[in-house]
Amino acid sequence: MSSDSEPETTGVNRRAAIGTGAAALGGAAMGAGLMAATGCADTAASQLPNTGEIAENLQNSPHLFHLTSADPQRYDGGTLQGAHEGSFPVLAGQNGSVYFVRLEPGGIREPHWHPSAWEMNYHISGTAKWTILGTHSDGSYHAQSFEAHPGDLVFAPQGFFHYFENARTDAPLEVLIVFNTSAAETNDDIGILAAVNSIPRSVLATVLGIPETALAGIPTDIKPVVVTKRH
C-alpha cells in the first residue's frame, strides 16, 4: 500500500500470519492450558471500550467522514479508501465500517475470506465478475459466479471464500463495501496467497495431486496483494 501508514507493494498477501498465528495459539493452549487461555481472554476483554466509553465517544467524536477524500491505499490494480475505527473514531464499538473500492481495468480483488465479518457490496459503476464459495454440508461445495452491475447489491457471508474483478477493459469498477466490524479490513482478511504459503509445499502438492516441483513458481516473499492486476 502507499497510504501514509502503509507502503505500496504488489507482492504476496500481508496476512502471512495465518499459519504462524494458528501455531502460536495452539502452542499456547497446549503449553499453558486452560488457565492461561482464560487469563489471555480476560486481558483482551479489559482492553475493549466499555459502555460508558462508547457513549462518550459517540458524543465527542466527529460524525462526518469524507470517504472519497481520504488518503487511498494504492495497489497495482486500484485503490481502497476506508472508514473504520482507526480512521473514523466514532465507529469504535459500533460493529461497522465502510470501504470505497476502485478497480482499474484488469483490476482484481485478491481471493480472500473474512473470519469474523460479512460484507455488503453496493456496485456504483462498472461491471464486476464475482465468485463466492460456500460450504459443503451436503457433500459438495457451492460456488456462485455472476456479474454485478450499477445498482446491484452483493452479499458475501462471514467466512465464505470470495473475490471480484473488473470485467471491463474500458472503464473502472467502483464498489462501496459495508462490513459488520469496526476493525480495519486488514485485521479481518485472509488472502489466498498467504493461505497457500502457510501450507508446506509437500502437503499442498499432496492435496492437489501434483508434483511438488509444480509449485516452484508460487512466490514465497509474503507481502500485501489485496488488489492486483492482470498482466
PDB file of C-alpha atoms in Angstrom:
ATOM      1  CA  MET A   1       0.000   0.000   0.000  1.00  0.00           C
ATOM      2  CA  SER A   2       1.031   3.572  -0.270  1.00  0.00           C
ATOM      3  CA  SER A   3      -1.164   5.361   2.221  1.00  0.00           C
ATOM      4  CA  ASP A   4       0.532   7.430   4.906  1.00  0.00           C
ATOM      5  CA  SER A   5       0.622   4.443   7.213  1.00  0.00           C
ATOM      6  CA  GLU A   6       1.209   1.566   4.830  1.00  0.00           C
ATOM      7  CA  PRO A   7       3.774   1.279   1.991  1.00  0.00           C
ATOM      8  CA  GLU A   8       2.753   0.491  -1.546  1.00  0.00           C
ATOM      9  CA  THR A   9       3.501  -3.037  -2.694  1.00  0.00           C
ATOM     10  CA  THR A  10       2.341  -5.629  -5.179  1.00  0.00           C
ATOM     11  CA  GLY A  11       3.762  -8.739  -3.544  1.00  0.00           C
ATOM     12  CA  VAL A  12       2.108 -11.559  -1.686  1.00  0.00           C
ATOM     13  CA  ASN A  13      -0.709 -11.012   0.822  1.00  0.00           C
ATOM     14  CA  ARG A  14       0.078  -9.385   4.149  1.00  0.00           C
ATOM     15  CA  ARG A  15      -1.811 -11.994   6.168  1.00  0.00           C
ATOM     16  CA  ALA A  16       1.263 -14.218   6.362  1.00  0.00           C
ATOM     17  CA  ALA A  17       0.490 -14.856   9.982  1.00  0.00           C
ATOM     18  CA  ILE A  18      -2.211 -17.407   9.185  1.00  0.00           C
ATOM     19  CA  GLY A  19      -0.035 -20.410   9.875  1.00  0.00           C
ATOM     20  CA  THR A  20       2.253 -18.858  12.454  1.00  0.00           C
ATOM     21  CA  GLY A  21      -0.649 -17.294  14.311  1.00  0.00           C
ATOM     22  CA  ALA A  22      -2.554 -20.559  14.409  1.00  0.00           C
ATOM     23  CA  ALA A  23       0.547 -22.425  15.514  1.00  0.00           C
ATOM     24  CA  ALA A  24       1.229 -19.913  18.256  1.00  0.00           C
ATOM     25  CA  LEU A  25      -2.326 -20.159  19.513  1.00  0.00           C
ATOM     26  CA  GLY A  26      -2.216 -23.935  19.518  1.00  0.00           C
ATOM     27  CA  GLY A  27       1.138 -23.939  21.287  1.00  0.00           C
ATOM     28  CA  ALA A  28      -0.117 -21.553  23.939  1.00  0.00           C
ATOM     29  CA  ALA A  29      -3.178 -23.673  24.573  1.00  0.00           C
ATOM     30  CA  MET A  30      -1.142 -26.865  24.864  1.00  0.00           C
ATOM     31  CA  GLY A  31       1.684 -25.379  26.889  1.00  0.00           C
ATOM     32  CA  ALA A  32      -0.148 -23.129  29.278  1.00  0.00           C
ATOM     33  CA  GLY A  33      -3.515 -24.887  29.483  1.00  0.00           C
ATOM     34  CA  LEU A  34      -6.977 -23.572  30.057  1.00  0.00           C
ATOM     35  CA  MET A  35      -5.984 -21.227  32.914  1.00  0.00           C
ATOM     36  CA  ALA A  36      -3.557 -19.287  30.757  1.00  0.00           C
ATOM     37  CA  ALA A  37      -6.044 -19.134  27.900  1.00  0.00           C
ATOM     38  CA  THR A  38      -8.661 -17.729  30.265  1.00  0.00           C
ATOM     39  CA  GLY A  39      -6.181 -15.150  31.519  1.00  0.00           C
ATOM     40  CA  CYS A  40      -5.425 -14.044  27.962  1.00  0.00           C
ATOM     41  CA  ALA A  41      -9.133 -13.708  27.231  1.00  0.00           C
ATOM     42  CA  ASP A  42      -9.626 -11.575  30.349  1.00  0.00           C
ATOM     43  CA  THR A  43      -6.747  -9.310  29.324  1.00  0.00           C
ATOM     44  CA  ALA A  44      -8.146  -8.859  25.821  1.00  0.00           C
ATOM     45  CA  ALA A  45     -11.611  -8.121  27.159  1.00  0.00           C
ATOM     46  CA  SER A  46     -10.271  -5.466  29.526  1.00  0.00           C
ATOM     47  CA  GLN A  47      -8.797  -3.603  26.556  1.00  0.00           C
ATOM     48  CA  LEU A  48     -12.175  -3.230  24.850  1.00  0.00           C
ATOM     49  CA  PRO A  49     -14.110   0.025  25.353  1.00  0.00           C
ATOM     50  CA  ASN A  50     -16.843  -0.232  27.953  1.00  0.00           C
ATOM     51  CA  THR A  51     -20.381   1.071  27.501  1.00  0.00           C
ATOM     52  CA  GLY A  52     -19.606   4.435  29.081  1.00  0.00           C
ATOM     53  CA  GLU A  53     -16.529   4.954  26.901  1.00  0.00           C
ATOM     54  CA  ILE A  54     -18.506   4.093  23.763  1.00  0.00           C
ATOM     55  CA  ALA A  55     -21.271   6.514  24.725  1.00  0.00           C
ATOM     56  CA  GLU A  56     -18.755   9.286  25.459  1.00  0.00           C
ATOM     57  CA  ASN A  57     -17.026   8.636  22.170  1.00  0.00           C
ATOM     58  CA  LEU A  58     -20.338   8.996  20.318  1.00  0.00           C
ATOM     59  CA  GLN A  59     -20.868  12.382  21.941  1.00  0.00           C
ATOM     60  CA  ASN A  60     -17.399  13.769  21.327  1.00  0.00           C
ATOM     61  CA  SER A  61     -16.200  12.263  18.025  1.00  0.00           C
ATOM     62  CA  PRO A  62     -16.969  13.858  14.644  1.00  0.00           C
ATOM     63  CA  HIS A  63     -19.863  12.171  12.853  1.00  0.00           C
ATOM     64  CA  LEU A  64     -18.786  13.243   9.361  1.00  0.00           C
ATOM     65  CA  PHE A  65     -16.098  11.452   7.341  1.00  0.00           C
ATOM     66  CA  HIS A  66     -15.073  12.461   3.818  1.00  0.00           C
ATOM     67  CA  LEU A  67     -14.676   8.920   2.491  1.00  0.00           C
ATOM     68  CA  THR A  68     -13.692   9.581  -1.105  1.00  0.00           C
ATOM     69  CA  SER A  69     -11.300  12.335   0.012  1.00  0.00           C
ATOM     70  CA  ALA A  70      -9.437  10.055   2.420  1.00  0.00           C
ATOM     71  CA  ASP A  71      -5.863   9.071   1.664  1.00  0.00           C
ATOM     72  CA  PRO A  72      -6.170   5.973  -0.524  1.00  0.00           C
ATOM     73  CA  GLN A  73      -4.350   2.711  -0.113  1.00  0.00           C
ATOM     74  CA  ARG A  74      -2.839   2.273  -3.574  1.00  0.00           C
ATOM     75  CA  TYR A  75      -2.244  -1.052  -5.269  1.00  0.00           C
ATOM     76  CA  ASP A  76      -1.230  -2.294  -8.683  1.00  0.00           C
ATOM     77  CA  GLY A  77      -4.874  -2.738  -9.739  1.00  0.00           C
ATOM     78  CA  GLY A  78      -6.707   0.032  -7.896  1.00  0.00           C
ATOM     79  CA  THR A  79      -7.313   1.799  -4.594  1.00  0.00           C
ATOM     80  CA  LEU A  80      -9.123   1.391  -1.268  1.00  0.00           C
ATOM     81  CA  GLN A  81     -10.437   4.209   0.926  1.00  0.00           C
ATOM     82  CA  GLY A  82     -11.773   3.104   4.284  1.00  0.00           C
ATOM     83  CA  ALA A  83     -13.770   4.429   7.211  1.00  0.00           C
ATOM     84  CA  HIS A  84     -13.082   2.232  10.249  1.00  0.00           C
ATOM     85  CA  GLU A  85     -12.410   2.806  13.935  1.00  0.00           C
ATOM     86  CA  GLY A  86      -8.819   3.779  13.162  1.00  0.00           C
ATOM     87  CA  SER A  87      -9.680   6.463  10.613  1.00  0.00           C
ATOM     88  CA  PHE A  88     -13.222   7.387  11.778  1.00  0.00           C
ATOM     89  CA  PRO A  89     -13.108   7.108  15.612  1.00  0.00           C
ATOM     90  CA  VAL A  90     -16.876   7.414  16.098  1.00  0.00           C
ATOM     91  CA  LEU A  91     -17.131   3.827  14.765  1.00  0.00           C
ATOM     92  CA  ALA A  92     -15.278   2.376  17.779  1.00  0.00           C
ATOM     93  CA  GLY A  93     -17.506  -0.275  19.348  1.00  0.00           C
ATOM     94  CA  GLN A  94     -20.196   0.132  16.670  1.00  0.00           C
ATOM     95  CA  ASN A  95     -19.516  -3.037  14.619  1.00  0.00           C
ATOM     96  CA  GLY A  96     -19.452  -1.213  11.318  1.00  0.00           C
ATOM     97  CA  SER A  97     -17.003   0.028   8.694  1.00  0.00           C
ATOM     98  CA  VAL A  98     -17.161   1.134   5.051  1.00  0.00           C
ATOM     99  CA  TYR A  99     -14.732   0.940   2.145  1.00  0.00           C
ATOM    100  CA  PHE A 100     -14.803   2.599  -1.248  1.00  0.00           C
ATOM    101  CA  VAL A 101     -13.050   0.349  -3.768  1.00  0.00           C
ATOM    102  CA  ARG A 102     -11.942   1.381  -7.224  1.00  0.00           C
ATOM    103  CA  LEU A 103     -10.547  -1.256  -9.582  1.00  0.00           C
ATOM    104  CA  GLU A 104      -8.909  -0.129 -12.789  1.00  0.00           C
ATOM    105  CA  PRO A 105      -9.402  -2.197 -15.972  1.00  0.00           C
ATOM    106  CA  GLY A 106      -7.789  -5.555 -15.289  1.00  0.00           C
ATOM    107  CA  GLY A 107      -8.034  -4.990 -11.523  1.00  0.00           C
ATOM    108  CA  ILE A 108      -8.750  -7.957  -9.247  1.00  0.00           C
ATOM    109  CA  ARG A 109      -9.627  -8.026  -5.555  1.00  0.00           C
ATOM    110  CA  GLU A 110      -7.456 -10.850  -4.284  1.00  0.00           C
ATOM    111  CA  PRO A 111      -9.495 -14.006  -3.486  1.00  0.00           C
ATOM    112  CA  HIS A 112      -9.960 -13.996   0.290  1.00  0.00           C
ATOM    113  CA  TRP A 113     -12.312 -14.525   3.209  1.00  0.00           C
ATOM    114  CA  HIS A 114     -13.205 -12.695   6.417  1.00  0.00           C
ATOM    115  CA  PRO A 115     -13.172 -14.939   9.520  1.00  0.00           C
ATOM    116  CA  SER A 116     -15.369 -12.648  11.626  1.00  0.00           C
ATOM    117  CA  ALA A 117     -17.357 -10.346   9.323  1.00  0.00           C
ATOM    118  CA  TRP A 118     -19.855 -10.414   6.497  1.00  0.00           C
ATOM    119  CA  GLU A 119     -19.875  -7.772   3.807  1.00  0.00           C
ATOM    120  CA  MET A 120     -22.424  -5.930   1.658  1.00  0.00           C
ATOM    121  CA  ASN A 121     -21.150  -4.709  -1.708  1.00  0.00           C
ATOM    122  CA  TYR A 122     -23.062  -1.941  -3.486  1.00  0.00           C
ATOM    123  CA  HIS A 123     -21.970  -1.532  -7.099  1.00  0.00           C
ATOM    124  CA  ILE A 124     -21.721   2.110  -8.102  1.00  0.00           C
ATOM    125  CA  SER A 125     -20.237   1.919 -11.594  1.00  0.00           C
ATOM    126  CA  GLY A 126     -18.726  -0.574 -13.999  1.00  0.00           C
ATOM    127  CA  THR A 127     -19.221  -4.321 -14.237  1.00  0.00           C
ATOM    128  CA  ALA A 128     -17.869  -6.847 -11.742  1.00  0.00           C
ATOM    129  CA  LYS A 129     -17.269 -10.568 -12.091  1.00  0.00           C
ATOM    130  CA  TRP A 130     -17.908 -12.325  -8.782  1.00  0.00           C
ATOM    131  CA  THR A 131     -17.330 -15.774  -7.332  1.00  0.00           C
ATOM    132  CA  ILE A 132     -18.492 -16.781  -3.846  1.00  0.00           C
ATOM    133  CA  LEU A 133     -17.669 -20.231  -2.470  1.00  0.00           C
ATOM    134  CA  GLY A 134     -19.865 -21.633   0.266  1.00  0.00           C
ATOM    135  CA  THR A 135     -19.634 -24.703   2.472  1.00  0.00           C
ATOM    136  CA  HIS A 136     -20.418 -28.324   1.662  1.00  0.00           C
ATOM    137  CA  SER A 137     -22.791 -29.704   4.282  1.00  0.00           C
ATOM    138  CA  ASP A 138     -24.483 -31.873   1.637  1.00  0.00           C
ATOM    139  CA  GLY A 139     -21.178 -33.270   0.372  1.00  0.00           C
ATOM    140  CA  SER A 140     -20.475 -30.763  -2.399  1.00  0.00           C
ATOM    141  CA  TYR A 141     -19.142 -27.224  -2.445  1.00  0.00           C
ATOM    142  CA  HIS A 142     -21.470 -24.470  -3.604  1.00  0.00           C
ATOM    143  CA  ALA A 143     -19.872 -21.811  -5.779  1.00  0.00           C
ATOM    144  CA  GLN A 144     -21.806 -18.965  -7.359  1.00  0.00           C
ATOM    145  CA  SER A 145     -20.288 -16.985 -10.226  1.00  0.00           C
ATOM    146  CA  PHE A 146     -22.107 -13.987 -11.669  1.00  0.00           C
ATOM    147  CA  GLU A 147     -21.821 -10.426 -12.932  1.00  0.00           C
ATOM    148  CA  ALA A 148     -22.903  -7.384 -10.915  1.00  0.00           C
ATOM    149  CA  HIS A 149     -23.837  -4.031 -12.427  1.00  0.00           C
ATOM    150  CA  PRO A 150     -24.519  -0.487 -11.143  1.00  0.00           C
ATOM    151  CA  GLY A 151     -27.303  -0.572  -8.571  1.00  0.00           C
ATOM    152  CA  ASP A 152     -26.696  -4.234  -7.663  1.00  0.00           C
ATOM    153  CA  LEU A 153     -26.026  -5.444  -4.135  1.00  0.00           C
ATOM    154  CA  VAL A 154     -23.853  -8.484  -3.401  1.00  0.00           C
ATOM    155  CA  PHE A 155     -23.696 -10.186   0.000  1.00  0.00           C
ATOM    156  CA  ALA A 156     -20.616 -12.205   0.983  1.00  0.00           C
ATOM    157  CA  PRO A 157     -21.353 -14.204   4.170  1.00  0.00           C
ATOM    158  CA  GLN A 158     -18.859 -14.314   7.010  1.00  0.00           C
ATOM    159  CA  GLY A 159     -16.153 -16.883   6.324  1.00  0.00           C
ATOM    160  CA  PHE A 160     -17.158 -17.526   2.695  1.00  0.00           C
ATOM    161  CA  PHE A 161     -14.304 -17.504   0.182  1.00  0.00           C
ATOM    162  CA  HIS A 162     -14.875 -14.826  -2.474  1.00  0.00           C
ATOM    163  CA  TYR A 163     -13.376 -12.407  -4.943  1.00  0.00           C
ATOM    164  CA  PHE A 164     -14.402  -9.913  -7.604  1.00  0.00           C
ATOM    165  CA  GLU A 165     -12.713  -8.297 -10.574  1.00  0.00           C
ATOM    166  CA  ASN A 166     -13.311  -5.522 -13.062  1.00  0.00           C
ATOM    167  CA  ALA A 167     -14.970  -7.192 -16.054  1.00  0.00           C
ATOM    168  CA  ARG A 168     -14.490  -4.211 -18.349  1.00  0.00           C
ATOM    169  CA  THR A 169     -11.420  -3.091 -20.267  1.00  0.00           C
ATOM    170  CA  ASP A 170     -12.609   0.469 -20.907  1.00  0.00           C
ATOM    171  CA  ALA A 171     -13.817   1.749 -17.523  1.00  0.00           C
ATOM    172  CA  PRO A 172     -13.063   1.450 -13.800  1.00  0.00           C
ATOM    173  CA  LEU A 173     -15.191  -0.505 -11.329  1.00  0.00           C
ATOM    174  CA  GLU A 174     -16.408   1.311  -8.200  1.00  0.00           C
ATOM    175  CA  VAL A 175     -17.904  -0.567  -5.240  1.00  0.00           C
ATOM    176  CA  LEU A 176     -18.962   0.567  -1.764  1.00  0.00           C
ATOM    177  CA  ILE A 177     -18.451  -2.189   0.829  1.00  0.00           C
ATOM    178  CA  VAL A 178     -20.042  -2.271   4.283  1.00  0.00           C
ATOM    179  CA  PHE A 179     -18.696  -4.641   6.977  1.00  0.00           C
ATOM    180  CA  ASN A 180     -20.234  -5.585  10.322  1.00  0.00           C
ATOM    181  CA  THR A 181     -16.953  -4.909  12.101  1.00  0.00           C
ATOM    182  CA  SER A 182     -15.322  -1.623  13.097  1.00  0.00           C
ATOM    183  CA  ALA A 183     -11.832  -3.004  12.561  1.00  0.00           C
ATOM    184  CA  ALA A 184      -9.726  -2.120   9.568  1.00  0.00           C
ATOM    185  CA  GLU A 185     -10.170  -4.680   6.805  1.00  0.00           C
ATOM    186  CA  THR A 186      -6.575  -5.835   7.198  1.00  0.00           C
ATOM    187  CA  ASN A 187      -7.476  -7.153  10.671  1.00  0.00           C
ATOM    188  CA  ASP A 188     -10.158  -9.478   9.281  1.00  0.00           C
ATOM    189  CA  ASP A 189      -8.869 -10.504   5.874  1.00  0.00           C
ATOM    190  CA  ILE A 190      -7.105 -13.730   4.873  1.00  0.00           C
ATOM    191  CA  GLY A 191      -5.909 -13.816   1.267  1.00  0.00           C
ATOM    192  CA  ILE A 192      -5.300 -16.817  -0.938  1.00  0.00           C
ATOM    193  CA  LEU A 193      -1.560 -16.250  -1.374  1.00  0.00           C
ATOM    194  CA  ALA A 194      -0.929 -16.058   2.346  1.00  0.00           C
ATOM    195  CA  ALA A 195      -3.112 -19.143   2.819  1.00  0.00           C
ATOM    196  CA  VAL A 196      -1.134 -21.088   0.227  1.00  0.00           C
ATOM    197  CA  ASN A 197       2.145 -20.006   1.787  1.00  0.00           C
ATOM    198  CA  SER A 198       1.059 -21.192   5.219  1.00  0.00           C
ATOM    199  CA  ILE A 199       0.929 -24.783   3.936  1.00  0.00           C
ATOM    200  CA  PRO A 200       4.125 -26.842   3.473  1.00  0.00           C
ATOM    201  CA  ARG A 201       4.773 -27.410  -0.210  1.00  0.00           C
ATOM    202  CA  SER A 202       4.796 -31.174   0.299  1.00  0.00           C
ATOM    203  CA  VAL A 203       1.324 -31.078   1.855  1.00  0.00           C
ATOM    204  CA  LEU A 204      -0.036 -28.725  -0.789  1.00  0.00           C
ATOM    205  CA  ALA A 205       1.306 -30.923  -3.588  1.00  0.00           C
ATOM    206  CA  THR A 206      -0.270 -33.985  -1.985  1.00  0.00           C
ATOM    207  CA  VAL A 207      -3.668 -32.308  -1.643  1.00  0.00           C
ATOM    208  CA  LEU A 208      -3.574 -31.051  -5.240  1.00  0.00           C
ATOM    209  CA  GLY A 209      -2.260 -34.357  -6.568  1.00  0.00           C
ATOM    210  CA  ILE A 210       0.655 -32.747  -8.408  1.00  0.00           C
ATOM    211  CA  PRO A 211       4.450 -32.954  -8.136  1.00  0.00           C
ATOM    212  CA  GLU A 212       5.956 -30.614  -5.574  1.00  0.00           C
ATOM    213  CA  THR A 213       8.147 -29.172  -8.344  1.00  0.00           C
ATOM    214  CA  ALA A 214       4.989 -27.796  -9.994  1.00  0.00           C
ATOM    215  CA  LEU A 215       4.658 -25.337  -7.097  1.00  0.00           C
ATOM    216  CA  ALA A 216       8.078 -23.791  -7.587  1.00  0.00           C
ATOM    217  CA  GLY A 217       6.652 -20.678  -9.213  1.00  0.00           C
ATOM    218  CA  ILE A 218       4.487 -19.671  -6.235  1.00  0.00           C
ATOM    219  CA  PRO A 219       6.005 -16.571  -4.598  1.00  0.00           C
ATOM    220  CA  THR A 220       7.272 -17.116  -1.072  1.00  0.00           C
ATOM    221  CA  ASP A 221       8.007 -13.487  -0.192  1.00  0.00           C
ATOM    222  CA  ILE A 222       4.943 -12.597   1.899  1.00  0.00           C
ATOM    223  CA  LYS A 223       3.822  -9.059   1.068  1.00  0.00           C
ATOM    224  CA  PRO A 224       0.399  -7.460   0.609  1.00  0.00           C
ATOM    225  CA  VAL A 225      -1.553  -8.106  -2.579  1.00  0.00           C
ATOM    226  CA  VAL A 226      -5.206  -7.281  -1.758  1.00  0.00           C
ATOM    227  CA  VAL A 227      -5.801  -5.590  -5.120  1.00  0.00           C
ATOM    228  CA  THR A 228      -3.783  -6.792  -8.078  1.00  0.00           C
ATOM    229  CA  LYS A 229      -3.990  -6.563 -11.861  1.00  0.00           C
ATOM    230  CA  ARG A 230      -3.910  -8.845 -14.858  1.00  0.00           C
ATOM    231  CA  HIS A 231      -0.626  -8.598 -16.766  1.00  0.00           C
TER     232      HIS A 231
END
